[in-house]
Coordinates of C-alpha atoms and ligand atoms in Angstrom, one line a residue:
X2 CA 24.0 7.3 -6.0
X3 CA 24.4 3.7 -4.8
X4 CA 21.7 1.8 -2.9
X5 CA 21.5 2.3 0.8
X6 CA 22.0 -0.8 2.9
X7 CA 18.8 -0.4 4.9
X8 CA 18.3 -3.6 6.9
X9 CA 15.0 -5.6 7.2
X10 CA 14.6 -6.6 10.8
X11 CA 12.0 -9.4 11.1
X12 CA 10.3 -8.7 14.5
X13 CA 9.3 -11.8 16.4
X14 CA 7.6 -11.9 19.8
X15 CA 8.5 -14.8 22.0
X16 CA 6.0 -15.8 24.7
X17 CA 7.6 -18.8 26.3
X18 CA 10.6 -21.1 26.3
X19 CA 8.3 -23.8 24.8
X20 CA 8.3 -21.9 21.6
X21 CA 12.0 -21.4 21.2
X22 CA 12.5 -24.0 18.4
X23 CA 9.5 -22.8 16.5
X24 CA 10.4 -19.1 16.7
X25 CA 13.9 -19.9 15.6
X26 CA 12.6 -21.8 12.6
X27 CA 10.4 -18.8 11.7
X28 CA 13.4 -16.5 12.0
X29 CA 15.3 -18.8 9.7
X30 CA 12.4 -18.6 7.2
X31 CA 12.5 -14.8 7.4
X32 CA 16.3 -14.8 6.7
X33 CA 15.8 -17.0 3.7
X34 CA 13.0 -14.6 2.5
X35 CA 15.4 -11.7 2.7
X36 CA 15.4 -10.4 6.3
X37 CA 18.9 -9.3 7.4
X38 CA 18.3 -8.9 11.1
X39 CA 16.0 -10.3 13.7
X40 CA 14.3 -8.3 16.4
X41 CA 13.6 -10.6 19.4
X42 CA 10.8 -9.2 21.5
X43 CA 11.1 -11.0 24.8
X44 CA 8.4 -9.0 26.7
X45 CA 6.7 -12.2 27.8
X46 CA 9.5 -14.7 27.7
X47 CA 11.5 -12.4 30.1
X48 CA 8.9 -13.0 32.8
X49 CA 9.3 -16.8 32.9
X50 CA 11.2 -18.4 35.7
X51 CA 14.0 -19.3 33.3
X52 CA 13.5 -16.2 31.1
X53 CA 17.0 -14.9 31.2
X54 CA 18.5 -18.3 30.3
X55 CA 16.0 -18.7 27.4
X56 CA 16.8 -15.2 26.1
X57 CA 20.5 -16.0 26.1
X58 CA 19.8 -19.2 24.1
X59 CA 17.6 -17.2 21.6
X60 CA 20.4 -14.7 21.0
X61 CA 23.0 -17.5 20.7
X62 CA 20.9 -19.4 18.1
X63 CA 19.7 -16.4 16.2
X64 CA 20.1 -17.0 12.5
X65 CA 21.0 -13.4 11.8
X66 CA 22.4 -10.5 13.9
X67 CA 19.7 -9.4 16.3
X68 CA 18.2 -6.6 18.2
X69 CA 16.9 -7.5 21.7
X70 CA 13.9 -5.6 23.0
X71 CA 11.8 -6.2 26.1
X72 CA 9.1 -3.6 25.8
X73 CA 7.3 -2.6 29.0
X74 CA 3.5 -2.2 29.0
X75 CA 3.9 1.6 29.6
X76 CA 5.5 1.9 26.1
X77 CA 3.0 -0.3 24.3
X78 CA 4.7 -3.7 25.0
X79 CA 3.7 -6.8 27.1
X80 CA 6.4 -6.7 29.8
X81 CA 4.7 -6.1 33.2
X82 CA 7.6 -7.1 35.5
X83 CA 10.0 -5.2 37.7
X84 CA 12.5 -2.8 36.1
X85 CA 15.3 -4.4 38.1
X86 CA 14.6 -7.8 36.4
X87 CA 14.7 -6.1 33.0
X88 CA 18.1 -4.5 33.9
X89 CA 19.4 -7.9 35.0
X90 CA 18.2 -9.5 31.8
X91 CA 20.1 -7.0 29.6
X92 CA 23.1 -7.3 31.9
X93 CA 23.2 -11.0 31.4
X94 CA 22.8 -10.7 27.7
X95 CA 25.7 -8.2 27.4
X96 CA 27.9 -10.4 29.5
X97 CA 27.4 -13.4 27.2
X98 CA 29.8 -14.5 24.5
X99 CA 27.2 -14.1 21.7
X100 CA 25.6 -10.8 22.1
X101 CA 22.9 -9.0 20.1
X102 CA 24.0 -6.3 17.6
X103 CA 21.7 -3.8 19.4
X104 CA 19.7 -3.6 22.5
X105 CA 16.6 -1.4 22.2
X106 CA 15.8 0.6 25.3
X107 CA 13.1 3.2 25.7
X108 CA 14.4 6.8 26.2
X109 CA 12.0 7.1 29.1
X110 CA 13.6 4.2 30.9
X111 CA 17.1 5.4 30.2
X112 CA 16.3 8.9 31.5
X113 CA 14.1 7.7 34.4
X114 CA 16.2 5.0 36.0
X115 CA 20.0 5.4 36.7
X116 CA 20.3 1.7 37.0
X117 CA 20.5 1.4 33.2
X118 CA 23.4 3.8 32.9
X119 CA 25.2 2.1 35.7
X120 CA 24.7 -1.3 34.1
X121 CA 25.9 -0.2 30.7
X122 CA 29.0 1.5 32.2
X123 CA 29.8 -1.7 34.1
X124 CA 29.5 -3.8 30.9
X125 CA 31.7 -1.4 29.0
X126 CA 34.4 -1.6 31.7
X127 CA 34.3 -5.4 31.8
X128 CA 34.7 -5.9 28.1
X129 CA 34.9 -4.1 24.8
X130 CA 31.2 -3.7 24.2
X131 CA 30.3 -4.4 20.6
X132 CA 26.6 -4.2 21.2
X133 CA 25.1 -0.8 20.2
X134 CA 22.6 1.0 22.4
X135 CA 19.4 1.9 20.5
X136 CA 17.3 4.4 22.3
X137 CA 13.7 4.5 21.3
X138 CA 10.5 6.4 21.5
X139 CA 7.1 4.8 20.6
X140 CA 3.7 6.4 20.5
X141 CA 0.8 4.2 19.5
X142 CA -1.7 7.0 19.6
X143 CA -0.3 9.9 17.7
X144 CA 2.7 12.0 17.1
X145 CA 4.2 13.0 20.4
X146 CA 4.1 16.8 20.9
X147 CA 7.7 16.8 22.0
X148 CA 9.0 14.5 19.3
X149 CA 11.8 16.8 18.3
X150 CA 13.0 17.3 21.9
X151 CA 13.0 13.6 22.5
X152 CA 15.0 13.1 19.3
X153 CA 17.5 15.7 20.4
X154 CA 17.9 14.0 23.8
X155 CA 18.8 10.7 22.0
X156 CA 21.1 12.4 19.5
X157 CA 23.0 14.2 22.4
X158 CA 23.4 11.0 24.5
X159 CA 26.9 9.9 23.8
X160 CA 26.1 6.2 24.5
X161 CA 23.2 6.2 22.1
X162 CA 24.3 4.4 18.8
X163 CA 20.9 4.4 17.1
X164 CA 18.0 6.8 17.5
X165 CA 14.6 5.2 17.0
X166 CA 11.3 7.1 16.6
X167 CA 8.0 5.3 15.9
X168 CA 4.6 7.0 16.1
X169 CA 1.1 6.4 14.9
X170 CA 0.6 8.3 11.7
X171 CA -2.5 10.6 11.6
X172 CA -2.3 10.9 7.8
X173 CA 0.1 10.2 5.0
X174 CA 1.7 13.6 5.8
X175 CA 3.3 12.2 9.0
X176 CA 5.6 10.1 6.7
X177 CA 7.0 13.2 5.2
X178 CA 8.1 14.4 8.6
X179 CA 9.7 11.0 9.3
X180 CA 11.6 11.4 6.0
X181 CA 12.7 14.9 6.9
X182 CA 14.1 13.7 10.2
X183 CA 15.9 10.8 8.4
X184 CA 17.4 13.2 5.8
X185 CA 18.8 15.4 8.6
X186 CA 20.0 12.6 10.8
X187 CA 23.2 13.1 12.8
X188 CA 23.3 9.4 13.9
X189 CA 22.1 6.2 12.5
X190 CA 18.4 6.5 12.8
X191 CA 15.1 4.7 12.4
X192 CA 12.0 6.9 11.9
X193 CA 8.8 4.9 11.2
X194 CA 5.1 5.7 11.2
X195 CA 2.7 3.1 12.4
X196 CA -0.8 2.2 11.3
X197 CA -2.5 2.2 7.9
X198 CA -1.0 5.6 7.0
X199 CA 2.5 4.6 7.9
X200 CA 3.2 1.8 5.3
X201 CA 5.0 4.4 3.2
X202 CA 7.6 5.1 5.8
X203 CA 8.3 1.4 6.2
X204 CA 8.8 0.8 2.5
X205 CA 10.7 4.0 1.7
X206 CA 13.3 3.7 4.6
X207 CA 16.1 2.9 2.0
X208 CA 15.2 6.0 0.0
X209 CA 15.9 8.2 3.0
X210 CA 18.8 6.3 4.6
X211 CA 16.9 4.7 7.5
X212 CA 19.1 2.2 9.3
X213 CA 16.4 -0.4 9.1
X214 CA 12.7 -1.2 8.7
X215 CA 10.8 -3.7 10.8
X216 CA 8.7 -6.5 9.2
X217 CA 6.4 -9.2 10.4
X218 CA 7.3 -12.8 10.1
X219 CA 3.8 -13.4 8.8
X220 CA 0.6 -11.4 8.3
X221 CA -1.0 -12.9 11.5
X222 CA 1.7 -11.8 13.9
X223 CA 2.8 -8.2 13.3
X224 CA 4.5 -6.7 16.4
X225 CA 3.3 -3.2 15.5
X226 CA 0.4 -1.8 13.5
X227 CA 1.0 -1.4 9.7
X228 CA 4.0 -3.8 9.5
X229 CA 4.3 -5.6 6.2
X230 CA 5.6 -9.1 6.1
X231 CA 9.2 -9.9 5.0
X232 CA 8.1 -11.4 1.6
X233 CA 5.8 -8.4 0.9
X234 CA 8.7 -6.0 1.5
X235 CA 11.2 -8.1 -0.5
X236 CA 9.0 -9.5 -3.3
X237 CA 6.1 -7.0 -3.8
X238 CA 8.0 -3.8 -2.9
X239 CA 11.4 -4.8 -4.2
X240 CA 13.0 -3.4 -1.0
X241 CA 16.6 -4.3 -2.0
X242 CA 16.2 -2.3 -5.2
X243 CA 15.0 1.0 -3.6
X244 CA 17.4 3.9 -3.2
X245 CA 17.8 7.6 -3.0
X246 CA 16.6 8.2 -6.6
X247 CA 13.6 5.9 -6.6
X248 CA 10.5 7.6 -7.9
X249 CA 7.3 7.1 -5.9
X250 CA 3.8 6.1 -7.3
X251 CA 0.7 4.7 -5.6
X252 CA -3.0 4.2 -5.5
X253 CA -4.9 6.9 -3.8
X254 CA -8.3 5.7 -2.5
X255 CA -10.3 5.0 0.7
X256 CA -9.6 2.2 1.3
X257 CA -6.5 1.7 -0.8
X258 CA -5.0 -1.3 0.9
X259 CA -7.0 -3.9 -1.0
X260 CA -5.8 -2.7 -4.4
X261 CA -3.8 -5.0 -6.7
X262 CA -1.9 -1.9 -7.9
X263 CA 1.2 -2.6 -5.8
X264 CA 1.3 -6.2 -7.0
X265 CA 1.2 -5.4 -10.7
X266 CA 3.0 -2.0 -11.0
X267 CA 6.0 -3.0 -8.9
X268 CA 6.3 -6.2 -10.9
X269 CA 6.1 -4.1 -14.0
X270 CA 8.8 -1.6 -12.8
X271 CA 11.0 -4.6 -12.2
X272 CA 10.4 -6.1 -15.6
X273 CA 11.2 -2.9 -17.5
X274 CA 14.0 -1.8 -15.1
X275 CA 12.2 1.4 -13.9
X276 CA 13.5 2.8 -10.6
X277 CA 10.1 3.2 -9.0
X278 CA 7.9 1.9 -6.2
X279 CA 4.2 1.8 -6.0
X280 CA 2.4 2.1 -2.7
X281 CA -1.1 2.0 -1.2
X282 CA -1.9 5.7 -0.3
X283 CA -5.1 5.8 1.8
X284 CA -6.7 9.2 1.9
X285 CA -10.0 9.8 3.7
X286 CA -12.9 10.7 1.4
X287 CA -13.3 14.5 1.8
X288 CA -11.8 16.9 -0.8
X289 CA -9.9 18.8 2.0
X290 CA -8.0 15.6 2.9
X291 CA -7.2 14.9 -0.7
X292 CA -6.0 18.4 -1.4
X293 CA -3.9 18.7 1.8
X294 CA -2.3 15.2 1.4
X295 CA -1.7 15.0 -2.3
X296 CA -0.6 18.6 -2.4
X297 CA 2.0 18.0 0.4
X298 CA 3.3 14.9 -1.3
X299 CA 3.7 16.7 -4.7
X300 CA 5.4 19.7 -3.1
X301 CA 7.9 17.6 -1.1
X302 CA 10.6 17.4 -3.8
X303 CA 12.5 14.8 -1.8
X304 CA 9.7 12.3 -2.1
X305 CA 9.7 12.3 -5.9
X306 CA 6.0 11.5 -6.3
X307 CA 5.7 11.0 -10.0
X308 CA 2.2 9.6 -10.4
X309 CA -0.8 7.9 -8.9
X310 CA -3.8 5.7 -9.7
X311 CA -6.8 7.3 -8.2
X312 CA -9.8 5.3 -7.2
X313 CA -13.1 5.5 -5.3
X314 CA -14.0 8.0 -3.8
X315 CA -11.4 10.4 -5.3
X316 CA -11.9 10.3 -9.1
X317 CA -13.8 13.6 -9.1
X318 CA -11.5 15.1 -6.4
X319 CA -8.4 14.6 -8.6
X320 CA -10.0 16.4 -11.4
X321 CA -10.9 19.3 -9.2
X322 CA -7.4 19.3 -7.6
X323 CA -5.6 19.4 -11.0
X324 CA -7.9 22.0 -12.3
X325 CA -7.4 24.2 -9.2
X326 CA -3.6 23.9 -9.5
X327 CA -3.6 24.7 -13.2
X328 CA -2.5 21.3 -14.3
X329 CA -3.1 19.8 -17.7
X330 CA -6.3 18.0 -18.4
X331 CA -6.7 15.4 -21.1
X332 CA -9.3 16.6 -23.6
X333 CA -12.0 14.1 -23.0
X334 CA -11.6 14.2 -19.3
X335 CA -13.7 17.3 -18.9
X336 CA -16.6 15.5 -20.6
X337 CA -16.2 12.4 -18.4
X338 CA -15.9 14.5 -15.3
X339 CA -13.7 11.9 -13.5
X340 CA -10.1 10.8 -13.8
X341 CA -8.1 7.8 -12.6
X342 CA -4.5 8.8 -13.4
X343 CA -2.3 11.5 -12.0
X344 CA 1.1 12.2 -13.7
X345 CA 3.5 14.5 -11.9
X346 CA 6.5 16.0 -13.7
X347 CA 10.0 16.3 -12.1
X348 CA 9.3 20.1 -11.7
X349 CA 6.0 19.5 -10.0
X350 CA 3.8 20.2 -13.0
X351 CA 0.9 17.7 -13.3
X352 CA -1.6 16.2 -15.7
X353 CA -4.5 13.9 -15.2
X354 CA -6.3 11.6 -17.6
X355 CA -8.7 8.7 -17.7
X356 CA -7.2 5.4 -18.8
X357 CA -10.5 3.5 -18.0
X358 CA -11.9 5.0 -21.1
X359 CA -9.3 3.8 -23.6
X360 CA -9.0 0.5 -21.8
X361 CA -12.6 -0.3 -22.4
X362 CA -12.3 0.1 -26.2
X363 CA -9.0 -1.7 -26.3
X364 CA -10.5 -4.6 -24.4
X365 CA -13.4 -4.7 -26.9
X366 CA -11.2 -4.6 -30.0
X367 CA -8.7 -7.1 -28.7
X368 CA -11.4 -9.6 -27.7
X369 CA -13.4 -9.2 -30.9
X370 CA -10.2 -9.2 -32.9
X371 CA -11.4 -6.0 -34.8
X372 CA -10.0 -2.5 -35.4
X373 CA -11.5 0.4 -33.6
X374 CA -13.1 1.6 -36.8
X375 CA -15.0 -1.7 -37.0
X376 CA -17.0 -0.7 -33.9
X377 CA -18.7 2.1 -35.9
X378 CA -22.5 1.9 -35.7
X379 CA -22.5 -1.1 -33.3
X380 CA -25.1 -0.8 -30.6
X381 CA -24.0 -0.8 -27.0
X382 CA -26.0 -0.9 -23.8
X383 CA -24.2 0.6 -20.8
X384 CA -25.6 -0.4 -17.4
X385 CA -25.0 2.3 -14.9
X386 CA -24.3 6.1 -15.1
X387 CA -21.5 6.6 -12.7
X388 CA -17.8 7.4 -13.3
X389 CA -17.0 4.1 -15.0
X390 CA -20.1 4.4 -17.2
X391 CA -19.2 7.9 -18.3
X392 CA -15.6 6.8 -19.1
X393 CA -16.8 3.8 -21.2
X394 CA -19.6 5.9 -22.9
X395 CA -17.1 8.6 -23.9
X396 CA -14.7 6.1 -25.5
X397 CA -17.5 4.2 -27.3
X398 CA -19.0 7.4 -28.6
X399 CA -15.7 8.4 -29.9
X400 CA -15.4 5.1 -31.8
X401 CA -18.8 5.7 -33.4
X402 CA -20.7 3.2 -31.3
X403 CA -24.4 4.0 -30.7
X404 CA -24.7 4.1 -26.9
X405 CA -27.9 3.6 -24.8
X406 CA -27.6 4.1 -21.0
X407 CA -29.7 2.2 -18.4
X408 CA -29.5 3.4 -14.9
X409 CA -31.4 2.8 -11.6
X410 CA -31.7 6.5 -11.0
X411 CA -33.1 8.0 -14.3
X412 CA -32.0 11.5 -13.3
X413 CA -28.3 10.4 -13.3
X414 CA -28.7 8.9 -16.8
X415 CA -30.3 12.1 -18.0
X416 CA -27.3 14.1 -16.6
X417 CA -25.0 11.8 -18.5
X418 CA -26.9 12.2 -21.7
X419 CA -27.0 16.0 -21.3
X420 CA -23.2 16.1 -20.6
X421 CA -22.1 13.8 -23.4
X422 CA -24.4 14.3 -26.2
X423 CA -25.2 11.5 -28.7
X424 CA -26.2 9.1 -25.9
X425 CA -29.7 7.6 -25.7
X426 CA -31.3 6.6 -22.4
X427 CA -33.9 3.9 -21.9
X428 CA -35.9 2.2 -19.2
X429 CA -34.6 -1.1 -17.9
X430 CA -37.6 -3.0 -19.4
X431 CA -36.2 -2.3 -22.8
X432 CA -33.3 -4.7 -22.0
X433 CA -35.7 -7.6 -22.3
X434 CA -37.1 -6.5 -25.6
X435 CA -34.2 -5.1 -27.5
X436 CA -30.9 -6.7 -28.6
X437 CA -27.6 -4.9 -28.4
X438 CA -24.3 -5.9 -29.9
X439 CA -22.4 -5.1 -26.8
X440 CA -23.4 -4.9 -23.1
X441 CA -21.1 -3.2 -20.6
X442 CA -21.8 -3.5 -16.9
X443 CA -20.7 -0.3 -15.1
X444 CA -22.6 -0.9 -11.8
X445 CA -21.0 -2.7 -8.8
X446 CA -23.6 -5.6 -9.1
X447 CA -21.7 -8.9 -8.9
X448 CA -18.7 -7.4 -7.0
X449 CA -17.6 -9.2 -3.9
X450 CA -18.1 -7.0 -0.9
X451 CA -20.4 -4.7 -3.0
X452 CA -24.1 -4.0 -2.6
X453 CA -25.3 -7.2 -4.5
X454 CA -22.5 -9.7 -5.1
X455 CA -25.0 -12.4 -6.3
X456 CA -26.9 -10.3 -8.8
X457 CA -26.5 -9.7 -12.5
X458 CA -27.4 -6.3 -13.8
X459 CA -29.2 -7.8 -16.8
X460 CA -32.8 -9.2 -16.6
X461 CA -33.0 -13.0 -17.1
X462 CA -34.8 -12.6 -20.4
X463 CA -32.3 -10.3 -22.0
X464 CA -31.6 -11.6 -25.5
X465 CA -28.1 -13.0 -25.1
X466 CA -26.7 -15.4 -27.7
X467 CA -23.5 -16.0 -29.6
X468 CA -23.9 -12.8 -31.6
X469 CA -23.5 -10.5 -28.6
X470 CA -20.6 -9.5 -26.4
X471 CA -20.9 -8.9 -22.7
X472 CA -18.2 -7.0 -20.9
X473 CA -18.1 -6.6 -17.1
X474 CA -16.1 -3.8 -15.4
X475 CA -16.3 -5.6 -12.0
X476 CA -13.1 -7.6 -11.6
X477 CA -13.4 -9.1 -8.2
X478 CA -14.4 -11.8 -8.7
X479 CA -13.4 -12.3 -12.3
X480 CA -16.3 -14.7 -12.9
X481 CA -19.3 -12.5 -11.9
X482 CA -22.9 -13.7 -12.1
X483 CA -23.2 -11.7 -15.3
X484 CA -20.1 -13.3 -16.9
X485 CA -21.3 -16.8 -16.0
X486 CA -24.8 -16.2 -17.3
X487 CA -23.6 -14.6 -20.5
X488 CA -21.1 -17.4 -21.1
X489 CA -23.7 -20.1 -20.5
X490 CA -26.0 -18.5 -23.1
X491 CA -23.1 -18.5 -25.7
X492 CA -22.2 -14.8 -25.6
X493 CA -18.6 -13.7 -26.0
X494 CA -17.5 -12.4 -22.6
X495 CA -14.8 -9.9 -21.5
X496 CA -14.0 -9.8 -17.8
X497 CA -13.4 -6.7 -15.7
X498 CA -9.9 -8.0 -15.1
X499 CA -9.1 -7.5 -18.8
X500 CA -10.1 -3.9 -18.6
X501 CA -8.4 -3.4 -15.2
X502 CA -5.1 -4.7 -16.7
X503 CA -5.4 -2.4 -19.7
X504 CA -6.2 0.7 -17.7
X505 CA -3.2 -0.1 -15.5
X506 CA -1.0 -0.6 -18.5
X507 CA -2.1 2.8 -19.8
X508 CA -1.1 4.4 -16.5
X509 CA 2.2 2.6 -16.5
X510 CA 3.0 3.9 -19.9
X511 CA 2.2 7.5 -18.8
X512 CA 4.6 7.2 -15.9
X513 CA 7.5 5.3 -17.5
X514 CA 7.2 5.9 -21.2
X515 CA 7.2 2.1 -21.7
X516 CA 3.9 0.2 -22.5
X517 CA 2.6 -1.6 -19.4
X518 CA 3.7 -5.3 -19.5
X519 CA 0.3 -6.9 -19.3
X520 CA 1.7 -10.5 -19.2
X521 CA 4.0 -9.5 -16.3
X522 CA 0.9 -8.0 -14.5
X523 CA -1.0 -11.3 -15.0
X524 CA 1.9 -13.4 -13.7
X525 CA 2.3 -11.2 -10.7
X526 CA -1.4 -11.5 -9.8
X527 CA -1.3 -15.3 -10.2
X528 CA 1.7 -15.6 -7.8
X529 CA 0.1 -13.1 -5.4
X530 CA -3.1 -15.2 -5.4
X531 CA -1.1 -18.4 -5.0
X532 CA 0.8 -16.9 -2.0
X533 CA -2.5 -15.6 -0.5
X534 CA -4.0 -19.0 -0.9
X535 CA -1.1 -20.6 0.8
X536 CA -1.4 -18.5 3.9
Ligands
NAP13 P1 -20.2 5.0 -9.3 O1 -19.7 6.3 -9.9 O2 -20.6 5.0 -7.8 O3 -21.5 4.5 -10.1 C1 -22.1 3.3 -9.8 C2 -23.3 3.1 -10.7 O4 -23.9 1.8 -10.4 C3 -24.4 4.1 -10.7 O5 -24.9 4.3 -11.9 C4 -25.4 3.5 -9.7 O6 -26.7 3.8 -9.9 C5 -25.2 2.0 -10.1 N1 -25.6 1.2 -9.0 C6 -25.0 1.1 -7.7 N2 -25.6 0.2 -7.0 C7 -26.6 -0.3 -7.7 C8 -27.6 -1.3 -7.4 N3 -27.6 -1.9 -6.2 N4 -28.5 -1.6 -8.4 C9 -28.5 -0.9 -9.6 N5 -27.5 0.0 -9.9 C10 -26.6 0.3 -9.0 O7 -19.1 3.9 -9.5 P2 -18.1 3.7 -10.7 O8 -16.8 4.4 -10.3 O9 -18.7 4.1 -11.9 O10 -17.7 2.1 -10.6 C11 -18.7 1.2 -11.0 C12 -18.0 -0.2 -11.1 O11 -17.1 -0.2 -12.2 C13 -17.3 -0.7 -9.9 O12 -17.7 -2.0 -9.6 C14 -15.9 -0.6 -10.2 O13 -15.1 -1.6 -9.6 C15 -15.9 -0.8 -11.7 N6 -14.7 -0.3 -12.4 C16 -13.9 -1.2 -13.0 C17 -12.8 -0.7 -13.7 C18 -11.8 -1.7 -14.3 O14 -10.7 -1.3 -14.7 N7 -12.2 -2.9 -14.5 C19 -12.5 0.7 -13.8 C20 -13.4 1.6 -13.2 C21 -14.5 1.1 -12.5 P3 -27.4 5.1 -9.3 O15 -27.0 6.3 -10.2 O16 -28.8 4.8 -9.3 O17 -26.8 5.2 -7.9

């Protein structure tokens, strides 16, 4: 199946004639970045004294075919003027020599005011009208109860060339309905979900044959909630490469939007030629949300969900979910009690595993330039007793390392010891007296945005020197207080980013059968950071 030619419409709001040159420049940048259409939102411009003339100029100078919209306040826009003026604006635009490819008119306006129909008929009679009428429905609060009836009304309207539906998604599941509507479309259609849950519908429009997706010119000026920027769609999500057969992956978390997952995995898919796309998949914390959302996505065969990274707070939920559904569990996963990777087969069967575990040992071996067997009988201190600590402890124990766990809440350390066997636990004071070969921080201390970004989990008098190795699991920032302190005392250091890239590479291999290209991941993060810094 070939790629669908789903368009990217950069949506740009124009407030006044004084901005014409600058918005046209921005539109030009969007086209150079990959936008194939411009949506001019003239809600405010239209109300200026010379609004109609300025709108005509905008359409004439548009660097790509355009959609003209003048959204009234009653449909979530900024236009607060008379309806007669809006009709006159569109009439002037349709009479001009250079006309938009589409005009976007709300279904409610079309049905409610006969002046629109009269105007369109008059324009058709005057000339061969090449501009298409897009009828639209927007709901910025929720899914309209009569969504299907409204869609039907647009489909049945002979003058309607494009049906557009946009509503605020209540969960990821709303996207699945948008895809279902697109798949059954009887006319060119746009079906998009707005808000944090709707990003999937914006990115996957080409997979389901949507006519277009809207994008923001830059992250500061989206015209609807949840819009990505043109460069994000084109570069990060590889919009032009997505098609009917594209397999879907993502990061399930709450929040999920801050994850570097889309940056690295999409770059990796590109590098190895895998027809996949990786998305942020925000799911609220409770198990019921997880079960309903992830279950619906797996069961929707059209979506082709083939895997996910699972992060806070869902690592235990995934294990429970896969167990409940009779999926395959990696052998050491039961002992760890948490997983970070979901793999879904094409027939819906699934497995889960923990790549944090292997990544920790791989990071150690690679940085120490030793084989796994060389870790035998080394002494490691693990700081923390949560999911990451359990994953790291399991892998170190398996490699024959002697593990001692230190945790703020002794009871949790005891639980870990009882579950894993072979682990010692000790009081934090022992960290000042005793030397370990390896220290691994598995608490969020040092993490930006975490409970104590300026703190190190080790006491200042811990015996750090050039004979020890200090590994952090915290990766934002890369240079945590622990890493800085250990480095200044001569210890060998391994950053959380090293482990992060390795656990991601492990997931990538599970999904694609090809080892995760770590150098590609690193380059992708560097250019992402450079672009973020530039904004
Ligand atoms: P978790 O299950 O919530 O466990 C957190 C642990 O940190 C618990 O032992 C907790 O102690 C301890 N802790 C929390 N706040 C503390 C504080 N203020 N002072 C002392 N101890 C504190 O979390 P997790 O999933 O294990 O994640 C822990 C860290 O690992 C996170 O920063 C995460 O980003 C990182 N991680 C990194 C990677 C990677 O690839 N680099 C992978 C997985 C996780 P109590 O038992 O007393 O609450």
